[in-house]
Amino acid sequence: MTRSRKGRGRSGTAASTRRTPWTEDEQLLQAPPPLGPKDYMLGEPWRVMRIMGEFVEGFEGLSDVTRAVAMFGSHCLPEDSPWYDLARETANQFARAEWTVLTGGGPGIMEAANRGAAEGGALSVGLNIELPNQKEAENRYATRALNFRYFFVRKTMLVKYSSAFVFFPGGYGTLDELFEALTLIQTEKIQDFPVVLIGAEFWNGLIEWMRESMVGGATLDPTDLDMFQITDDPEKAIDYVTRKLLGEIVSG
């Protein structure tokens, strides 16, 4: 079944049935409105200043974070999900190993990770994002919370202040973060940081498709599949991260 989304088209016009208000990201990415160049430019430079201010707030709020793992996963998974329990335990073990835990600050896996970190006595950071339906409202387990209006600013903070990336089952957002991290590592825009996928049952189908379709179709080098580790064991995840950062494991 095809789902239609009523709302603003690429031309920048708005349907009468669309939700309000627009998010900052949506306003930034909309096509130019039907205004004269002078009117348009009066507003856009100030948006750049707001973006710059959000970067400054993020840098200031995270300037003391030096050893952190970013944990990603679905906001939809409830507290009784086995993935929630595993994320909580994994974050707890990272916390007891003196790691700061960073998440997107929302419910589901993010809440579980912040919860495990707080229970382990570590700094538990939630980087919240403005959304029109507020599904990712701030969870109560983040001992430090920062609020962002722009996805790309929040994503920059998650990458800049993390030395390892751990991914649990999730949707489009989780996959977006995963492939962006792998792309940055592959293109050497960031160091060869450890990437761990937790939940073999969930991830194996994707990895098999990547092996058959991407490696098989010559769009991905076989060694690119060595850029991450899949496990269901929090201890193995921490061991992999530790050995990778010590240089005992080299991708490719």
PDB file of C-alpha atoms in Angstrom, residues 67-243:
ATOM      1  CA  ARG A  67      35.724   9.368  26.158  1.00  0.00           C
ATOM      2  CA  ALA A  68      32.265   8.610  24.888  1.00  0.00           C
ATOM      3  CA  VAL A  69      30.318   5.965  23.021  1.00  0.00           C
ATOM      4  CA  ALA A  70      27.319   6.974  20.928  1.00  0.00           C
ATOM      5  CA  MET A  71      24.452   4.486  21.069  1.00  0.00           C
ATOM      6  CA  PHE A  72      21.679   4.400  18.484  1.00  0.00           C
ATOM      7  CA  GLY A  73      18.434   2.477  18.039  1.00  0.00           C
ATOM      8  CA  SER A  74      14.691   2.694  17.574  1.00  0.00           C
ATOM      9  CA  HIS A  75      12.569   5.090  19.594  1.00  0.00           C
ATOM     10  CA  CYS A  76       9.620   2.701  19.164  1.00  0.00           C
ATOM     11  CA  LEU A  77      10.828  -0.252  21.227  1.00  0.00           C
ATOM     12  CA  PRO A  78       9.087  -0.515  24.625  1.00  0.00           C
ATOM     13  CA  GLU A  79      10.609  -1.224  28.005  1.00  0.00           C
ATOM     14  CA  ASP A  80       9.615  -4.909  27.841  1.00  0.00           C
ATOM     15  CA  SER A  81      11.517  -5.412  24.577  1.00  0.00           C
ATOM     16  CA  PRO A  82      14.580  -7.686  24.814  1.00  0.00           C
ATOM     17  CA  TRP A  83      16.480  -5.083  22.770  1.00  0.00           C
ATOM     18  CA  TYR A  84      15.688  -2.484  25.465  1.00  0.00           C
ATOM     19  CA  ASP A  85      17.161  -4.763  28.134  1.00  0.00           C
ATOM     20  CA  LEU A  86      20.246  -5.447  26.028  1.00  0.00           C
ATOM     21  CA  ALA A  87      20.807  -1.747  25.347  1.00  0.00           C
ATOM     22  CA  ARG A  88      20.453  -0.964  29.034  1.00  0.00           C
ATOM     23  CA  GLU A  89      22.943  -3.668  29.996  1.00  0.00           C
ATOM     24  CA  THR A  90      25.416  -2.657  27.287  1.00  0.00           C
ATOM     25  CA  ALA A  91      25.344   0.985  28.349  1.00  0.00           C
ATOM     26  CA  ASN A  92      25.722  -0.058  31.976  1.00  0.00           C
ATOM     27  CA  GLN A  93      28.845  -2.039  31.167  1.00  0.00           C
ATOM     28  CA  PHE A  94      30.314   0.843  29.184  1.00  0.00           C
ATOM     29  CA  ALA A  95      29.543   3.126  32.121  1.00  0.00           C
ATOM     30  CA  ARG A  96      31.315   0.838  34.576  1.00  0.00           C
ATOM     31  CA  ALA A  97      34.283   0.900  32.196  1.00  0.00           C
ATOM     32  CA  GLU A  98      34.252   4.702  32.626  1.00  0.00           C
ATOM     33  CA  TRP A  99      32.720   5.629  29.290  1.00  0.00           C
ATOM     34  CA  THR A 100      30.306   8.514  28.796  1.00  0.00           C
ATOM     35  CA  VAL A 101      27.189   7.434  26.880  1.00  0.00           C
ATOM     36  CA  LEU A 102      25.632   9.701  24.225  1.00  0.00           C
ATOM     37  CA  THR A 103      22.207   9.098  22.684  1.00  0.00           C
ATOM     38  CA  GLY A 104      19.588  10.995  20.716  1.00  0.00           C
ATOM     39  CA  GLY A 105      17.822  11.648  24.020  1.00  0.00           C
ATOM     40  CA  GLY A 106      14.490  10.080  23.071  1.00  0.00           C
ATOM     41  CA  PRO A 107      12.514   7.014  24.207  1.00  0.00           C
ATOM     42  CA  GLY A 108      13.067   3.357  23.308  1.00  0.00           C
ATOM     43  CA  ILE A 109      16.673   2.273  22.833  1.00  0.00           C
ATOM     44  CA  MET A 110      17.895   5.786  23.577  1.00  0.00           C
ATOM     45  CA  GLU A 111      16.132   5.754  26.934  1.00  0.00           C
ATOM     46  CA  ALA A 112      17.511   2.288  27.685  1.00  0.00           C
ATOM     47  CA  ALA A 113      21.069   3.422  26.944  1.00  0.00           C
ATOM     48  CA  ASN A 114      20.779   6.591  29.018  1.00  0.00           C
ATOM     49  CA  ARG A 115      19.222   4.544  31.804  1.00  0.00           C
ATOM     50  CA  GLY A 116      22.011   1.962  31.822  1.00  0.00           C
ATOM     51  CA  ALA A 117      24.648   4.679  31.796  1.00  0.00           C
ATOM     52  CA  ALA A 118      23.059   6.556  34.691  1.00  0.00           C
ATOM     53  CA  GLU A 119      22.720   3.330  36.693  1.00  0.00           C
ATOM     54  CA  GLY A 120      26.390   2.632  36.028  1.00  0.00           C
ATOM     55  CA  GLY A 121      27.400   6.007  37.425  1.00  0.00           C
ATOM     56  CA  ALA A 122      28.585   7.527  34.142  1.00  0.00           C
ATOM     57  CA  LEU A 123      27.712  10.779  32.450  1.00  0.00           C
ATOM     58  CA  SER A 124      24.525  10.029  30.491  1.00  0.00           C
ATOM     59  CA  VAL A 125      23.953  12.556  27.706  1.00  0.00           C
ATOM     60  CA  GLY A 126      20.804  13.008  25.642  1.00  0.00           C
ATOM     61  CA  LEU A 127      20.944  15.141  22.501  1.00  0.00           C
ATOM     62  CA  ASN A 128      17.298  15.903  21.851  1.00  0.00           C
ATOM     63  CA  ILE A 129      15.867  16.952  18.486  1.00  0.00           C
ATOM     64  CA  GLU A 130      12.879  19.133  17.646  1.00  0.00           C
ATOM     65  CA  LEU A 131      10.203  17.073  15.893  1.00  0.00           C
ATOM     66  CA  PRO A 132       6.708  18.170  14.836  1.00  0.00           C
ATOM     67  CA  ASN A 133       4.944  15.273  16.582  1.00  0.00           C
ATOM     68  CA  GLN A 134       7.312  15.236  19.592  1.00  0.00           C
ATOM     69  CA  LYS A 135       7.718  11.435  19.496  1.00  0.00           C
ATOM     70  CA  GLU A 136      11.271  11.829  20.722  1.00  0.00           C
ATOM     71  CA  ALA A 137      10.491  13.753  23.872  1.00  0.00           C
ATOM     72  CA  GLU A 138      13.389  13.934  26.299  1.00  0.00           C
ATOM     73  CA  ASN A 139      13.808  10.798  28.411  1.00  0.00           C
ATOM     74  CA  ARG A 140      14.293  11.171  32.153  1.00  0.00           C
ATOM     75  CA  TYR A 141      17.503   9.120  32.343  1.00  0.00           C
ATOM     76  CA  ALA A 142      19.762  11.624  30.609  1.00  0.00           C
ATOM     77  CA  THR A 143      21.758  13.348  33.345  1.00  0.00           C
ATOM     78  CA  ARG A 144      22.696  16.030  30.829  1.00  0.00           C
ATOM     79  CA  ALA A 145      20.376  17.097  28.039  1.00  0.00           C
ATOM     80  CA  LEU A 146      20.986  19.414  25.092  1.00  0.00           C
ATOM     81  CA  ASN A 147      18.255  20.480  22.685  1.00  0.00           C
ATOM     82  CA  PHE A 148      18.728  20.873  18.931  1.00  0.00           C
ATOM     83  CA  ARG A 149      16.522  22.172  16.150  1.00  0.00           C
ATOM     84  CA  TYR A 150      18.669  20.952  13.262  1.00  0.00           C
ATOM     85  CA  PHE A 151      19.364  17.272  12.614  1.00  0.00           C
ATOM     86  CA  PHE A 152      22.727  17.966  10.997  1.00  0.00           C
ATOM     87  CA  VAL A 153      23.932  19.887  14.057  1.00  0.00           C
ATOM     88  CA  ARG A 154      22.930  17.064  16.401  1.00  0.00           C
ATOM     89  CA  LYS A 155      24.560  14.490  14.121  1.00  0.00           C
ATOM     90  CA  THR A 156      27.765  16.529  14.132  1.00  0.00           C
ATOM     91  CA  MET A 157      27.813  16.471  17.932  1.00  0.00           C
ATOM     92  CA  LEU A 158      27.229  12.716  18.089  1.00  0.00           C
ATOM     93  CA  VAL A 159      30.153  12.109  15.748  1.00  0.00           C
ATOM     94  CA  LYS A 160      32.507  14.791  17.106  1.00  0.00           C
ATOM     95  CA  TYR A 161      32.319  13.723  20.740  1.00  0.00           C
ATOM     96  CA  SER A 162      32.250   9.938  20.288  1.00  0.00           C
ATOM     97  CA  SER A 163      35.124   7.496  19.975  1.00  0.00           C
ATOM     98  CA  ALA A 164      32.906   4.478  19.277  1.00  0.00           C
ATOM     99  CA  PHE A 165      29.482   3.818  17.772  1.00  0.00           C
ATOM    100  CA  VAL A 166      27.050   1.106  18.885  1.00  0.00           C
ATOM    101  CA  PHE A 167      23.892   0.381  16.900  1.00  0.00           C
ATOM    102  CA  PHE A 168      20.833  -1.537  18.071  1.00  0.00           C
ATOM    103  CA  PRO A 169      17.806  -2.429  15.933  1.00  0.00           C
ATOM    104  CA  GLY A 170      16.155   0.665  14.539  1.00  0.00           C
ATOM    105  CA  GLY A 171      14.531   2.335  11.561  1.00  0.00           C
ATOM    106  CA  TYR A 172      15.509   4.933   8.983  1.00  0.00           C
ATOM    107  CA  GLY A 173      17.189   7.207  11.531  1.00  0.00           C
ATOM    108  CA  THR A 174      19.364   4.409  12.896  1.00  0.00           C
ATOM    109  CA  LEU A 175      20.380   3.322   9.398  1.00  0.00           C
ATOM    110  CA  ASP A 176      21.114   6.930   8.466  1.00  0.00           C
ATOM    111  CA  GLU A 177      23.479   7.288  11.433  1.00  0.00           C
ATOM    112  CA  LEU A 178      25.086   3.901  10.726  1.00  0.00           C
ATOM    113  CA  PHE A 179      25.853   4.551   7.068  1.00  0.00           C
ATOM    114  CA  GLU A 180      26.978   8.102   7.725  1.00  0.00           C
ATOM    115  CA  ALA A 181      29.453   6.853  10.345  1.00  0.00           C
ATOM    116  CA  LEU A 182      30.732   4.165   7.970  1.00  0.00           C
ATOM    117  CA  THR A 183      30.999   6.685   5.130  1.00  0.00           C
ATOM    118  CA  LEU A 184      33.006   9.111   7.269  1.00  0.00           C
ATOM    119  CA  ILE A 185      35.354   6.302   8.300  1.00  0.00           C
ATOM    120  CA  GLN A 186      35.652   4.942   4.759  1.00  0.00           C
ATOM    121  CA  THR A 187      36.485   8.373   3.329  1.00  0.00           C
ATOM    122  CA  GLU A 188      38.863   9.099   6.234  1.00  0.00           C
ATOM    123  CA  LYS A 189      36.907  12.142   7.340  1.00  0.00           C
ATOM    124  CA  ILE A 190      37.084  10.682  10.848  1.00  0.00           C
ATOM    125  CA  GLN A 191      39.417   8.132  12.375  1.00  0.00           C
ATOM    126  CA  ASP A 192      38.821   4.395  12.023  1.00  0.00           C
ATOM    127  CA  PHE A 193      36.615   4.296  15.110  1.00  0.00           C
ATOM    128  CA  PRO A 194      34.975   1.030  16.210  1.00  0.00           C
ATOM    129  CA  VAL A 195      31.428   0.377  14.999  1.00  0.00           C
ATOM    130  CA  VAL A 196      29.391  -2.367  16.669  1.00  0.00           C
ATOM    131  CA  LEU A 197      26.030  -3.751  15.563  1.00  0.00           C
ATOM    132  CA  ILE A 198      24.228  -5.439  18.441  1.00  0.00           C
ATOM    133  CA  GLY A 199      21.466  -7.852  17.509  1.00  0.00           C
ATOM    134  CA  ALA A 200      22.662 -10.449  15.003  1.00  0.00           C
ATOM    135  CA  GLU A 201      19.115 -11.635  14.269  1.00  0.00           C
ATOM    136  CA  PHE A 202      18.163  -8.106  13.199  1.00  0.00           C
ATOM    137  CA  TRP A 203      21.333  -7.111  11.299  1.00  0.00           C
ATOM    138  CA  ASN A 204      22.308 -10.328   9.498  1.00  0.00           C
ATOM    139  CA  GLY A 205      19.751  -9.899   6.724  1.00  0.00           C
ATOM    140  CA  LEU A 206      21.057  -6.428   5.890  1.00  0.00           C
ATOM    141  CA  ILE A 207      24.674  -7.589   5.938  1.00  0.00           C
ATOM    142  CA  GLU A 208      23.877 -10.537   3.700  1.00  0.00           C
ATOM    143  CA  TRP A 209      22.174  -8.177   1.238  1.00  0.00           C
ATOM    144  CA  MET A 210      25.224  -5.889   1.319  1.00  0.00           C
ATOM    145  CA  ARG A 211      27.468  -8.896   0.627  1.00  0.00           C
ATOM    146  CA  GLU A 212      25.342 -10.244  -2.230  1.00  0.00           C
ATOM    147  CA  SER A 213      24.124  -7.034  -3.865  1.00  0.00           C
ATOM    148  CA  MET A 214      26.774  -4.439  -3.076  1.00  0.00           C
ATOM    149  CA  VAL A 215      29.965  -6.492  -2.939  1.00  0.00           C
ATOM    150  CA  GLY A 216      28.570  -8.836  -5.591  1.00  0.00           C
ATOM    151  CA  GLY A 217      27.612  -5.851  -7.730  1.00  0.00           C
ATOM    152  CA  ALA A 218      31.045  -4.250  -7.300  1.00  0.00           C
ATOM    153  CA  THR A 219      29.659  -1.154  -5.557  1.00  0.00           C
ATOM    154  CA  LEU A 220      31.373  -2.051  -2.284  1.00  0.00           C
ATOM    155  CA  ASP A 221      34.805  -3.505  -1.588  1.00  0.00           C
ATOM    156  CA  PRO A 222      34.775  -6.797   0.359  1.00  0.00           C
ATOM    157  CA  THR A 223      37.050  -5.265   2.995  1.00  0.00           C
ATOM    158  CA  ASP A 224      34.409  -2.612   3.730  1.00  0.00           C
ATOM    159  CA  LEU A 225      32.419  -5.306   5.509  1.00  0.00           C
ATOM    160  CA  ASP A 226      35.262  -5.511   8.027  1.00  0.00           C
ATOM    161  CA  MET A 227      34.506  -1.996   9.255  1.00  0.00           C
ATOM    162  CA  PHE A 228      32.062  -3.198  11.899  1.00  0.00           C
ATOM    163  CA  GLN A 229      31.486  -6.036  14.338  1.00  0.00           C
ATOM    164  CA  ILE A 230      28.197  -7.876  14.961  1.00  0.00           C
ATOM    165  CA  THR A 231      27.504  -9.390  18.367  1.00  0.00           C
ATOM    166  CA  ASP A 232      24.794 -10.024  20.958  1.00  0.00           C
ATOM    167  CA  ASP A 233      27.204  -9.877  23.886  1.00  0.00           C
ATOM    168  CA  PRO A 234      27.870  -6.537  25.657  1.00  0.00           C
ATOM    169  CA  GLU A 235      31.229  -7.794  26.944  1.00  0.00           C
ATOM    170  CA  LYS A 236      32.338  -8.692  23.427  1.00  0.00           C
ATOM    171  CA  ALA A 237      31.214  -5.272  22.234  1.00  0.00           C
ATOM    172  CA  ILE A 238      33.362  -3.519  24.842  1.00  0.00           C
ATOM    173  CA  ASP A 239      36.284  -5.836  24.145  1.00  0.00           C
ATOM    174  CA  TYR A 240      36.077  -5.090  20.412  1.00  0.00           C
ATOM    175  CA  VAL A 241      35.878  -1.334  21.037  1.00  0.00           C
ATOM    176  CA  THR A 242      38.852  -1.452  23.398  1.00  0.00           C
ATOM    177  CA  ARG A 243      41.040  -3.530  21.100  1.00  0.00           C
TER     178      ARG A 243
END
